Short mmCIF file of C-alpha atoms and ligand atoms in Angstrom, two decimals:
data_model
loop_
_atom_site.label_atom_id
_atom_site.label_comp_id
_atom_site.label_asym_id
_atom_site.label_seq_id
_atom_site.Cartn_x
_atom_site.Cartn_y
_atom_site.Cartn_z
CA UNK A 507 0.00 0.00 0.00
CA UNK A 508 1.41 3.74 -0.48
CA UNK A 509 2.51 5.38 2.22
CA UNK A 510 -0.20 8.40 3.17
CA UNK A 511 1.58 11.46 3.61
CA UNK A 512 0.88 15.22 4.22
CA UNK A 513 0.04 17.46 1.25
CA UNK A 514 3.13 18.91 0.00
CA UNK A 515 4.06 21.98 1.45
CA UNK A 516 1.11 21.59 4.37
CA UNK A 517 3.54 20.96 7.56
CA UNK A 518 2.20 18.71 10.88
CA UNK A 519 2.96 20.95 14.38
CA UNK A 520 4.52 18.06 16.85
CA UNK A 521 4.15 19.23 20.67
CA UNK A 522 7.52 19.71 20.77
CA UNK A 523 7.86 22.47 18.30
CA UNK A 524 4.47 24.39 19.18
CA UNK A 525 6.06 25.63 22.93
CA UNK A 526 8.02 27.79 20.50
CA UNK A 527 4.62 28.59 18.24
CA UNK A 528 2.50 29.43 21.56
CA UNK A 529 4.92 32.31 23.36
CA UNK A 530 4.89 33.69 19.64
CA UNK A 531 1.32 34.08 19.59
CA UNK A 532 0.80 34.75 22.62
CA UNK A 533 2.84 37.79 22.47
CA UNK A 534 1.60 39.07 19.30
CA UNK A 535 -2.10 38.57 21.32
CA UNK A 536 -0.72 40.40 24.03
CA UNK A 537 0.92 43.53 22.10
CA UNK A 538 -2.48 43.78 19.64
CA UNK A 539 -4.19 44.23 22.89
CA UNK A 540 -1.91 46.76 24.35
CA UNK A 541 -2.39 48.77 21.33
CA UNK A 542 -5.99 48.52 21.04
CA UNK A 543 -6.60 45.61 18.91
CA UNK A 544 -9.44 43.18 19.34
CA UNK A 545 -9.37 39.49 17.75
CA UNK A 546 -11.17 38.59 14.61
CA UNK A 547 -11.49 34.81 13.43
CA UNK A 548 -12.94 34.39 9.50
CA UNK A 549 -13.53 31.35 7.70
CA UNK A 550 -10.49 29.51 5.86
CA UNK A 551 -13.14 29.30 2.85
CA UNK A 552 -14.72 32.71 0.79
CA UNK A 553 -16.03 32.96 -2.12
CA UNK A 554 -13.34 33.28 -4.81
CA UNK A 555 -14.76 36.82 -6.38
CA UNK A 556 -13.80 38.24 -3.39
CA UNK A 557 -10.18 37.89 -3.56
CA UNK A 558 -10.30 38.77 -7.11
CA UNK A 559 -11.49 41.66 -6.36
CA UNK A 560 -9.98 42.44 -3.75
CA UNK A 561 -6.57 41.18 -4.27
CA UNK A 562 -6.23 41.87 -8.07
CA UNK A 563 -6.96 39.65 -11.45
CA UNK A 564 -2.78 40.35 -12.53
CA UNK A 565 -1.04 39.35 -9.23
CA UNK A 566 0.54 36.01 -8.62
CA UNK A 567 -2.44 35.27 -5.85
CA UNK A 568 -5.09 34.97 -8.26
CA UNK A 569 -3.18 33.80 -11.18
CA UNK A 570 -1.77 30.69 -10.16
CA UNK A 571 -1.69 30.55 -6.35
CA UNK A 572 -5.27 30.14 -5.29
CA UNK A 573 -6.72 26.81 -4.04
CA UNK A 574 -10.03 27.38 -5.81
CA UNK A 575 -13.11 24.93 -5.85
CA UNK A 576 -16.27 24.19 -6.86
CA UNK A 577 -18.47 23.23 -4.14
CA UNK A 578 -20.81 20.88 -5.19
CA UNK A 579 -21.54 23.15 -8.54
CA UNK A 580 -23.04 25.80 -6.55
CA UNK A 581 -20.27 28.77 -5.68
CA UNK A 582 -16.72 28.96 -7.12
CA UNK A 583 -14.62 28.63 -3.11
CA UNK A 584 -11.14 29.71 -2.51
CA UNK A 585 -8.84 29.04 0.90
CA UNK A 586 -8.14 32.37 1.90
CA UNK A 587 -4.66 32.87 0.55
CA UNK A 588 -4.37 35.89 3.09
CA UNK A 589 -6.41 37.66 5.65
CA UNK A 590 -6.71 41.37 4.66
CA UNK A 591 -9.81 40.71 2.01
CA UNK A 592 -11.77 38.09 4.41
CA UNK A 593 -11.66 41.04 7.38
CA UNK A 594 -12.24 43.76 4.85
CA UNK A 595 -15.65 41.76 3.81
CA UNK A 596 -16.46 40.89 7.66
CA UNK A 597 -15.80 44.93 8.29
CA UNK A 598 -18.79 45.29 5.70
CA UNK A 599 -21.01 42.38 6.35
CA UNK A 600 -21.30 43.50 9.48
CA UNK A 601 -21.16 47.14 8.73
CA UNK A 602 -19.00 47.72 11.63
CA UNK A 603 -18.34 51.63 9.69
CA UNK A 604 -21.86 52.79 11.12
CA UNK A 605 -21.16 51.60 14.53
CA UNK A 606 -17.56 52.58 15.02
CA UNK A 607 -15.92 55.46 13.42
CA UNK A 608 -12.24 53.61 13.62
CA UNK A 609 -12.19 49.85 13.72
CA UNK A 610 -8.66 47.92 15.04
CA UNK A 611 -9.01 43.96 14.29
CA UNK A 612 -6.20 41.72 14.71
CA UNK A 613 -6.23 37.71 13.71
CA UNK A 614 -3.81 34.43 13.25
CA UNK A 615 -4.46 31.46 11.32
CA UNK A 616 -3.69 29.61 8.27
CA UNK A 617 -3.54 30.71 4.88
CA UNK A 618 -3.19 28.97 1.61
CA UNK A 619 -0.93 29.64 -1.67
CA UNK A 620 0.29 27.05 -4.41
CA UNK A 621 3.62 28.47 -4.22
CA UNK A 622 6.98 26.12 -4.79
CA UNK A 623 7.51 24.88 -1.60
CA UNK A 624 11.26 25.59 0.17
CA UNK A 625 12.43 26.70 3.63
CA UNK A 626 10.48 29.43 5.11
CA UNK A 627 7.95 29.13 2.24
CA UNK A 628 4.73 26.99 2.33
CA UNK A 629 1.40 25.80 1.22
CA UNK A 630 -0.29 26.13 4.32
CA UNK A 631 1.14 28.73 6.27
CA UNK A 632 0.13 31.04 9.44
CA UNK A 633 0.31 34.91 9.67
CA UNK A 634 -0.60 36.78 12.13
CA UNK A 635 -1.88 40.78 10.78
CA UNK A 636 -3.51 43.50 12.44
CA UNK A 637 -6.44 45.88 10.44
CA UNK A 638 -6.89 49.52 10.79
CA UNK A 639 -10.30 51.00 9.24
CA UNK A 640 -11.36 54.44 9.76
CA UNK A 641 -8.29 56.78 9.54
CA UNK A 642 -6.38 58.10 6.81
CA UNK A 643 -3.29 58.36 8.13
CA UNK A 644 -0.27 59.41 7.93
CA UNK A 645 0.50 59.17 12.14
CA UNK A 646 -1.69 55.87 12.54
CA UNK A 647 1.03 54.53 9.83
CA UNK A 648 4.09 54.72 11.64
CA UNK A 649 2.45 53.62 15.04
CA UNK A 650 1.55 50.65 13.80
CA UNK A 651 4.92 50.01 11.66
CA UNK A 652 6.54 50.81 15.40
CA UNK A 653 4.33 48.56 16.97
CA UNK A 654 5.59 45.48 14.57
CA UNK A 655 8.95 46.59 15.21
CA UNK A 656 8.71 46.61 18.74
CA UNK A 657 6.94 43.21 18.59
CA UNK A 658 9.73 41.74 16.73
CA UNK A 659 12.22 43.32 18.56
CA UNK A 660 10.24 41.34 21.78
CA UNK A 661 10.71 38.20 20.00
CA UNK A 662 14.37 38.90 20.19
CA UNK A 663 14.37 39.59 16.12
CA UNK A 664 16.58 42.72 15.39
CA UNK A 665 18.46 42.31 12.86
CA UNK A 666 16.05 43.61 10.66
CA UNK A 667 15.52 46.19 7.80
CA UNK A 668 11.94 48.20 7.59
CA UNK A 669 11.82 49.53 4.12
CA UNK A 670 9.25 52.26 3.17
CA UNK A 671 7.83 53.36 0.45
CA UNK A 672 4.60 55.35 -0.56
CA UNK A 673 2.54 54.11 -4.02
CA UNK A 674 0.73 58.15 -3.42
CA UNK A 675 -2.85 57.48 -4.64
CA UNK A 676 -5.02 56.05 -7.51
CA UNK A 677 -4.38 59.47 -9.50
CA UNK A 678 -0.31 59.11 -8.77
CA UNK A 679 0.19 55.17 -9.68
CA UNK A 680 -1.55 55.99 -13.41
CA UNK A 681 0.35 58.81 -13.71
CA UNK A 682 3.56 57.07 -12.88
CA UNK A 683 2.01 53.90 -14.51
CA UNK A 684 2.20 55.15 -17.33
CA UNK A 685 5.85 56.99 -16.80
CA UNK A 686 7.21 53.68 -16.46
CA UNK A 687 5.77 52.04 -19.43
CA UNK A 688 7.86 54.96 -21.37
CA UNK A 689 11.07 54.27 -20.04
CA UNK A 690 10.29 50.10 -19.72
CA UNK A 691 9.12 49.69 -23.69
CA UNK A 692 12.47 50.84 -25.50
CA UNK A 693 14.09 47.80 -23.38
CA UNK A 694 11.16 45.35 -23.99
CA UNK A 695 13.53 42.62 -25.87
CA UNK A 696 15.82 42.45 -23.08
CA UNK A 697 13.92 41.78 -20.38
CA UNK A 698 12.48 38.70 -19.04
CA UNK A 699 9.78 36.63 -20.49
CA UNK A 700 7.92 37.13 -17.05
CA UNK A 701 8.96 41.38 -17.15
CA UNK A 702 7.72 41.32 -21.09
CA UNK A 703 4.45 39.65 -20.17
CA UNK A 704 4.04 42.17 -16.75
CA UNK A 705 4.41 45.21 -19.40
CA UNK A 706 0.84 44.41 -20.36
CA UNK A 707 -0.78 43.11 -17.31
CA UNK A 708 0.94 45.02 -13.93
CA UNK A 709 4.28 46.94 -15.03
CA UNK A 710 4.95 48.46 -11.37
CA UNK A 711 5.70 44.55 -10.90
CA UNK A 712 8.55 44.53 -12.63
CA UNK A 713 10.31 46.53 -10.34
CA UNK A 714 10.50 43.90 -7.69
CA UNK A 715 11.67 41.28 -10.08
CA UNK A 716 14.55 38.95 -9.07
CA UNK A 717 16.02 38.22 -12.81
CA UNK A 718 19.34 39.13 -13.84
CA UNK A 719 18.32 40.54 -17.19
CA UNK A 720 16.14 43.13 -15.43
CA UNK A 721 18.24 44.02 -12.86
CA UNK A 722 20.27 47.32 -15.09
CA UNK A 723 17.24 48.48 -16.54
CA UNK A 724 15.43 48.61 -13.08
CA UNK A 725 18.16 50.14 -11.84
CA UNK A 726 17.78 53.29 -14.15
CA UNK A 727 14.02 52.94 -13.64
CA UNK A 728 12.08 56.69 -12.96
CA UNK A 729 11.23 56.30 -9.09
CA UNK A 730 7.16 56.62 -8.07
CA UNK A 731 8.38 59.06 -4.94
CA UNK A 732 9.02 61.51 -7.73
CA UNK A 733 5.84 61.30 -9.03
CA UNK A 734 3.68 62.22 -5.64
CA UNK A 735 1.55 64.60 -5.24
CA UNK A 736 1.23 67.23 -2.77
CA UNK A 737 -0.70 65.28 -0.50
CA UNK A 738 0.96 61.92 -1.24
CA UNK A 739 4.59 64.21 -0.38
CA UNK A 740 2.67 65.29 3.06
CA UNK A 741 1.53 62.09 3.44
CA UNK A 742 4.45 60.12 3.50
CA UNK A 743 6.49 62.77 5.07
CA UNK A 744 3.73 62.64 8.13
CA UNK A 745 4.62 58.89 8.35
CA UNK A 746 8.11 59.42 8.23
CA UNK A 747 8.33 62.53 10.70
CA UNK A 748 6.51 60.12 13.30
CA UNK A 749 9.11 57.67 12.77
CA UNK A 750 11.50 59.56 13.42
CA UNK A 751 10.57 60.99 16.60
CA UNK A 752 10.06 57.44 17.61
CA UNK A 753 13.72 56.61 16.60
CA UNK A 754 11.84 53.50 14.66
CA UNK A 755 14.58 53.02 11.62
CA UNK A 756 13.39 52.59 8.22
CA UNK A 757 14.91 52.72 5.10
CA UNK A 758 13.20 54.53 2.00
CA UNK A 759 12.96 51.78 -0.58
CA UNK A 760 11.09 53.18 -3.82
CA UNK A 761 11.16 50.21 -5.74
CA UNK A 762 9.07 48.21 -3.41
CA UNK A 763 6.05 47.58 -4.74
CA UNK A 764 4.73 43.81 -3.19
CA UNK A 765 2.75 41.50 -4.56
CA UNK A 766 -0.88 42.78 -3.70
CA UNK A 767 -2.91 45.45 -6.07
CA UNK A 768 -4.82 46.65 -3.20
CA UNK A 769 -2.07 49.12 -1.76
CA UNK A 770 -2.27 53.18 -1.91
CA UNK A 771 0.14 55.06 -0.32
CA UNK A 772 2.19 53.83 2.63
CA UNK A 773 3.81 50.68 1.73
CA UNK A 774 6.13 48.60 4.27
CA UNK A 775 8.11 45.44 4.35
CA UNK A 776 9.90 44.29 7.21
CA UNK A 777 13.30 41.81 6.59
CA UNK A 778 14.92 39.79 8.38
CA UNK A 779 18.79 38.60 8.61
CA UNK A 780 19.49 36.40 11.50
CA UNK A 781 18.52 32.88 12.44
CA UNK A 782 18.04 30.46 9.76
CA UNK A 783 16.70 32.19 7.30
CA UNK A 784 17.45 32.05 4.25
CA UNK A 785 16.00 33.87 0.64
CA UNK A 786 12.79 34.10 2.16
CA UNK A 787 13.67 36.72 3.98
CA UNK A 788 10.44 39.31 4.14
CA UNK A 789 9.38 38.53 7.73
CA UNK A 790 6.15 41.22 7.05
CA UNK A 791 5.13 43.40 4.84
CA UNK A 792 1.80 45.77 4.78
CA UNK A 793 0.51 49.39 3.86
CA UNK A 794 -2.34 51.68 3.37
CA UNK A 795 -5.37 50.11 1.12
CA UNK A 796 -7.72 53.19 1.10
CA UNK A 797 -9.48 51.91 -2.16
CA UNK A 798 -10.83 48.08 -0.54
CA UNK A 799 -13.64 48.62 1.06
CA UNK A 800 -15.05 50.88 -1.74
CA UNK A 801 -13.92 48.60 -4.37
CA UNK A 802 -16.05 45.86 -2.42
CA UNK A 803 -19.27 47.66 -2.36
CA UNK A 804 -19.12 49.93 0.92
CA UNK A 805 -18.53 53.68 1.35
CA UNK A 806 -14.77 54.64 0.73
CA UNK A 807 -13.57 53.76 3.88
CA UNK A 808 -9.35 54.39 5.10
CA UNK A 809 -7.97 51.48 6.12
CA UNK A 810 -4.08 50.62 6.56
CA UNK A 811 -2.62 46.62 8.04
CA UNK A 812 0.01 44.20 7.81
CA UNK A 813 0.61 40.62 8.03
CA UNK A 814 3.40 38.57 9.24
CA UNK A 815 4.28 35.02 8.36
CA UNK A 816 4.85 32.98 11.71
CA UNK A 817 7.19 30.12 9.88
CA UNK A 818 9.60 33.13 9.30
CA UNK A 819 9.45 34.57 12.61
CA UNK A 820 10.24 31.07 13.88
CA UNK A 821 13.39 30.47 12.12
CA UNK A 822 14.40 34.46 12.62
CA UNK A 823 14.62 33.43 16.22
CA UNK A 824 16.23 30.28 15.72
CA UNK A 825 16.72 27.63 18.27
CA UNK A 826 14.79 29.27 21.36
CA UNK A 827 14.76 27.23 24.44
CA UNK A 828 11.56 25.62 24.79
CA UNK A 829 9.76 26.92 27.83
CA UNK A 830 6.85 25.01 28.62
CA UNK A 831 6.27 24.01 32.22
CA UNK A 832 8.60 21.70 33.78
CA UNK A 833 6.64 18.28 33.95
CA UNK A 834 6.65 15.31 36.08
CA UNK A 835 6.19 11.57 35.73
CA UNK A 836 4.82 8.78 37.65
CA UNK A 837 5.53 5.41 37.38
CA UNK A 838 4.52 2.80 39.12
CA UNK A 839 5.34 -0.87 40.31
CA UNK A 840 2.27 -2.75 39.65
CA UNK A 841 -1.15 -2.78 39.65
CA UNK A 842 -2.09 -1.69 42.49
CA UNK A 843 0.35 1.23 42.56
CA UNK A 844 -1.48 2.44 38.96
CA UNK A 845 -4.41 2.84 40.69
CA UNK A 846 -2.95 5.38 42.97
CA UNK A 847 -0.68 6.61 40.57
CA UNK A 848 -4.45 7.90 38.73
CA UNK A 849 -5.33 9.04 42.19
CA UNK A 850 -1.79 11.40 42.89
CA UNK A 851 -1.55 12.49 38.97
CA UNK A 852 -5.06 14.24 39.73
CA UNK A 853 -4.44 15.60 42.70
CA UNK A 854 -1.11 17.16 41.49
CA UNK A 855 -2.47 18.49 38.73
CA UNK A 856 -5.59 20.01 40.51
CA UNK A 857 -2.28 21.82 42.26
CA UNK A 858 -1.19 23.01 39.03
CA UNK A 859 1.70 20.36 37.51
CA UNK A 860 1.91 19.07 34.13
CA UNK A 861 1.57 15.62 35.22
CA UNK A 862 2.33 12.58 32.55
CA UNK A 863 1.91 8.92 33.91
CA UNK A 864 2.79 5.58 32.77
CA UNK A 865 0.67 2.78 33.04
CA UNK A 866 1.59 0.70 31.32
CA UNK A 867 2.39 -3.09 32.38
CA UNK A 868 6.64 -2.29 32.10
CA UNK A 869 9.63 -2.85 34.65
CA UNK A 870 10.16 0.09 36.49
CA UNK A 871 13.55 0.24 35.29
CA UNK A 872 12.28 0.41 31.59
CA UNK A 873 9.69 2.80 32.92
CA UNK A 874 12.82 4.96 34.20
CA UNK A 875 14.77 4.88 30.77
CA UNK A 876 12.02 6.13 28.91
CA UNK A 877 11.36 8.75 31.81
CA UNK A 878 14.62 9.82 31.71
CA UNK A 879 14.73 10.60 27.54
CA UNK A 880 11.37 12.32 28.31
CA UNK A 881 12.45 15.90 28.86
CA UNK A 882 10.65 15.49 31.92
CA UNK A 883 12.03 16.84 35.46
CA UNK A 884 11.04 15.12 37.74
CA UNK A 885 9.76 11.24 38.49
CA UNK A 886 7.31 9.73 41.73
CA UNK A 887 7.70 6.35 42.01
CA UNK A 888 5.17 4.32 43.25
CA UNK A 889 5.46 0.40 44.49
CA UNK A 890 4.50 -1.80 47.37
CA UNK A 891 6.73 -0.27 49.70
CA UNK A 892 5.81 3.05 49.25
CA UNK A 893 2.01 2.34 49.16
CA UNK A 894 2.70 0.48 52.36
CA UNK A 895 4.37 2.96 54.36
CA UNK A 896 2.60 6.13 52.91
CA UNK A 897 5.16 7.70 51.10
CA UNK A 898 6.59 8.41 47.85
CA UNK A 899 10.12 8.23 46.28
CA UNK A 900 11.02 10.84 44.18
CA UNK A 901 14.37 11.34 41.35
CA UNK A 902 15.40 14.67 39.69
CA UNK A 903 15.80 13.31 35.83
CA UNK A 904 17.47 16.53 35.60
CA UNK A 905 20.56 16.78 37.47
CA UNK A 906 21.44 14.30 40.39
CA UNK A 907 19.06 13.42 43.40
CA UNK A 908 16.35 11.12 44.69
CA UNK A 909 14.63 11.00 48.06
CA UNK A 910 11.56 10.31 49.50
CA UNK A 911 8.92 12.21 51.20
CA UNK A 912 5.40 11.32 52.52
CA UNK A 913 2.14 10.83 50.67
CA UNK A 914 0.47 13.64 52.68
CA UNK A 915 1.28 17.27 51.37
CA UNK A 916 3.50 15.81 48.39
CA UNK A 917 2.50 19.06 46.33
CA UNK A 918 4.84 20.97 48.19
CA UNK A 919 7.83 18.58 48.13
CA UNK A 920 7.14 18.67 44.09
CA UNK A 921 6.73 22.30 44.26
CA UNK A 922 10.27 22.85 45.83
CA UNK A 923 11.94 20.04 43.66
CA UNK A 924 10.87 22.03 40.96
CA UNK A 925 11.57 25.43 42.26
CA UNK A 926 8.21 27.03 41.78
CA UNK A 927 5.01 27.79 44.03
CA UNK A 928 2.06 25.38 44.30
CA UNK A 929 -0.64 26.61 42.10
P1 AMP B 1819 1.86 38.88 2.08
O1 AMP B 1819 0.51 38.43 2.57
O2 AMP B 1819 2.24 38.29 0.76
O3 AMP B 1819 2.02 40.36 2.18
O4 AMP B 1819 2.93 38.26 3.05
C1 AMP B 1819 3.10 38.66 4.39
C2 AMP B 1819 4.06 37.71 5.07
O5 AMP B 1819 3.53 36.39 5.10
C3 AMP B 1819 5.40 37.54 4.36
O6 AMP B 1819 6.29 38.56 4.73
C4 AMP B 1819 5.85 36.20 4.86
O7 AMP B 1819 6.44 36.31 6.14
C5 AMP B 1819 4.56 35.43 5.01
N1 AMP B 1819 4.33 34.55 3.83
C6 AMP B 1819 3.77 34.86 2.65
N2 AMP B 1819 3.71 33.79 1.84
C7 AMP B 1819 4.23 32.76 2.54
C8 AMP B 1819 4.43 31.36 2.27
N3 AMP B 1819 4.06 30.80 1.12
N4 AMP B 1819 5.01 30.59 3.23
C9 AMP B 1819 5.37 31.13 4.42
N5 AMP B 1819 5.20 32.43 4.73
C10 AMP B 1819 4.63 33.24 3.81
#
């Protein structure tokens, strides 16, 4: 029979690596919070028309990286492939704009592109984001930009590089749209099939291209930051004056354009250049998308958010200790000694232990081996003896020392073998 496997590019979580996944979160939770955020959960499945419109026909999402269904020959269904278009249509559903005249949602889950698998790039991957509806800008910008950083910079990620950049508005990108097309058609035959084929479909593209070929005539490209208006230029200066007096750095990166047609405006990417990452290096990346919500059906509504991919934070960090609660095992003799090894296990962990047994029918000395590869601290042993006399033996699995200590008010023998206070 063949072997079942995992999708390609769809990874398992073992208990052992999701310590490491649950401080992440939990401190992204925590930070949203502090600046105002409150959690939004979606569902994995929309209808595909909304991330066309939403995300744009010409970019590499909707292309070729959707997983798109029919479901049962009724509606055309996508797996969200990221979050910004799912809470933009939740924002309107539930016309949250009436109710509140600036919205802050923040969210984690899964998301879903056929990309080429490779390290620090998946199918099924998780990003956490954050969504701002309700103000223009520029100030809310750079606190939120500052609030990533500072995030990050909790994780114990910073080496990192924020580039900046500002796309101005609708009026601006066809005007510089256009300004590139100029100076890209004279060089059409020399750049890459992909470049040749973006001409047509989504030229500003081309600037973030990784060929060779394209690399000289990007170079010499005409930059959008000198095609802004007057209130794109105060608008990106705002940003960039709060900044500053944060003392957030950023770098001003006008070729960055990203892969998502919904931006106006402020545009970010955050990269990283410690741990173990390697070419996938964009940790986050966000901006201003004043046009969504509009382009969806509602009123024109301001709205600015990022998203950050959680597989990338993880190997930013690299190997951080895993810091789950010490935990402690009890084996026992025989029979007999199970039964009250079910009996201490509960009571320990009504006091607050992570408590793993084993009840099996094994020696205790095989019972011990396997204890001590556990990455447990600490084993009770149980047997006859003990049970007769009322008390319980104890071992440190790590570091040297055993004892034993009576039945009664064992919590707080535990408690001080493990260094911490009864729960
Ligand atoms: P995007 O939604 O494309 O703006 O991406 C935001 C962040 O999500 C990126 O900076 C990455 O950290 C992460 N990300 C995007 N695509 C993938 C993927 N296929 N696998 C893992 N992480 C991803």
């Amino acid at each position: 029979m063949t072997k079942l496997r995992a999708v390609k590019g769809m990874n398992d979580l073992l208990p052992e690596e999701l310590g490491r996944w649950r401080r992440l979160e939990s401190i992204f939770r925590e930070t949203a919070e502090r600046y105002g955020f409150g959690e939004i959960r979606t569902p994995l499945l929309e209808p595909t028309e909304l991330f066309v419109r939403s995300i744009g026909e010409a970019t590499d999402i909707v292309e070729k990286e959707m997983y798109t269904f029919h479901d049962k020959g009724e509606k055309n269904l996508t797996l969200r492939p990221e979050g910004t278009a799912s809470c933009a249509r939740a924002y309107l559903e539930h016309t949250v704009g009436a109710r509140e005249a600036i919205t802050r949602w923040y969210y984690l889950g899964p998301m879903f592109r056929r990309e080429r698998p490779t390290r620090g790039r998946y199918r099924q991957f998780h990003q956490a984001g954050v969504e701002v509806y309700g103000d223009p800008g520029p100030f809310i910008d750079a606190e939120i930009i500052d609030m990533l950083v500072r995030f990050l910079s909790e994780l114990g990620i910073v080496d990192l590089r924020v580039l900046l950049n500002s796309l101005g508005d609708q009026e601006t990108r066809q005007n510089y749209r256009e300004a590139l097309i100029r100076y890209l058609e004279p060089h059409r035959g020399s750049l890459s099939a992909d470049s040749q084929r973006r001409l047509e479909t989504n030229p500003l593209r081309i600037l973030d291209s990784k060929a060779p070929e394209d690399q000289a005539i990007i170079e010499d490209a005409p930059s959008i930051l000198e095609h802004l208006s007057e209130e794109d230029q105060a608008h990106f200066d705002g940003v960039r004056r709060t900044l500053d007096r944060l003392g957030t750095p950023y770098e001003i990166e006008p070729r960055l354009v990203r892969g998502l047609d919904y931006y106006s405006r402020t545009l970010f990417e955050v990269q990283g250049r410690g741990g173990e990452l390697g070419a996938q290096n964009a940790l986050a990346g966000g901006g201003r998308y004043d046009g969504m919500i509009e382009e969806l059906g509602g009123k024109a509504t301001p709205a600015f958010g990022f998203a950050l991919g959680i597989e990338r934070l993880l190997l930013a960090m690299g190997e951080a200790e895993d810091e789950s609660r010490p935990r402690v095992m009890i084996l026992a003799a025989n029979d007999e000694a199970r039964v009250e090894a079910v009996a201490l296990a509960r009571e320990l962990r009504d006091a607050g232990f992570n408590i793993e047994t084993d009840l099996r029918g094994t020696s205790l000395k095989s019972q011990l081996r396997r204890a001590d590869r556990s990455g447990a601290a600490l084993a009770l042993i149980l047997g006859d003896d003990e049970l007769a006399r009322g008390v319980v033996q104890w071992k440190r699995l790590e570091g040297e020392g055993s004892g034993e200590s009576p039945r009664e008010g064992i919590a707080s023998v535990v408690a001080e073998l493990l260094g911490q206070k009864v729960g």
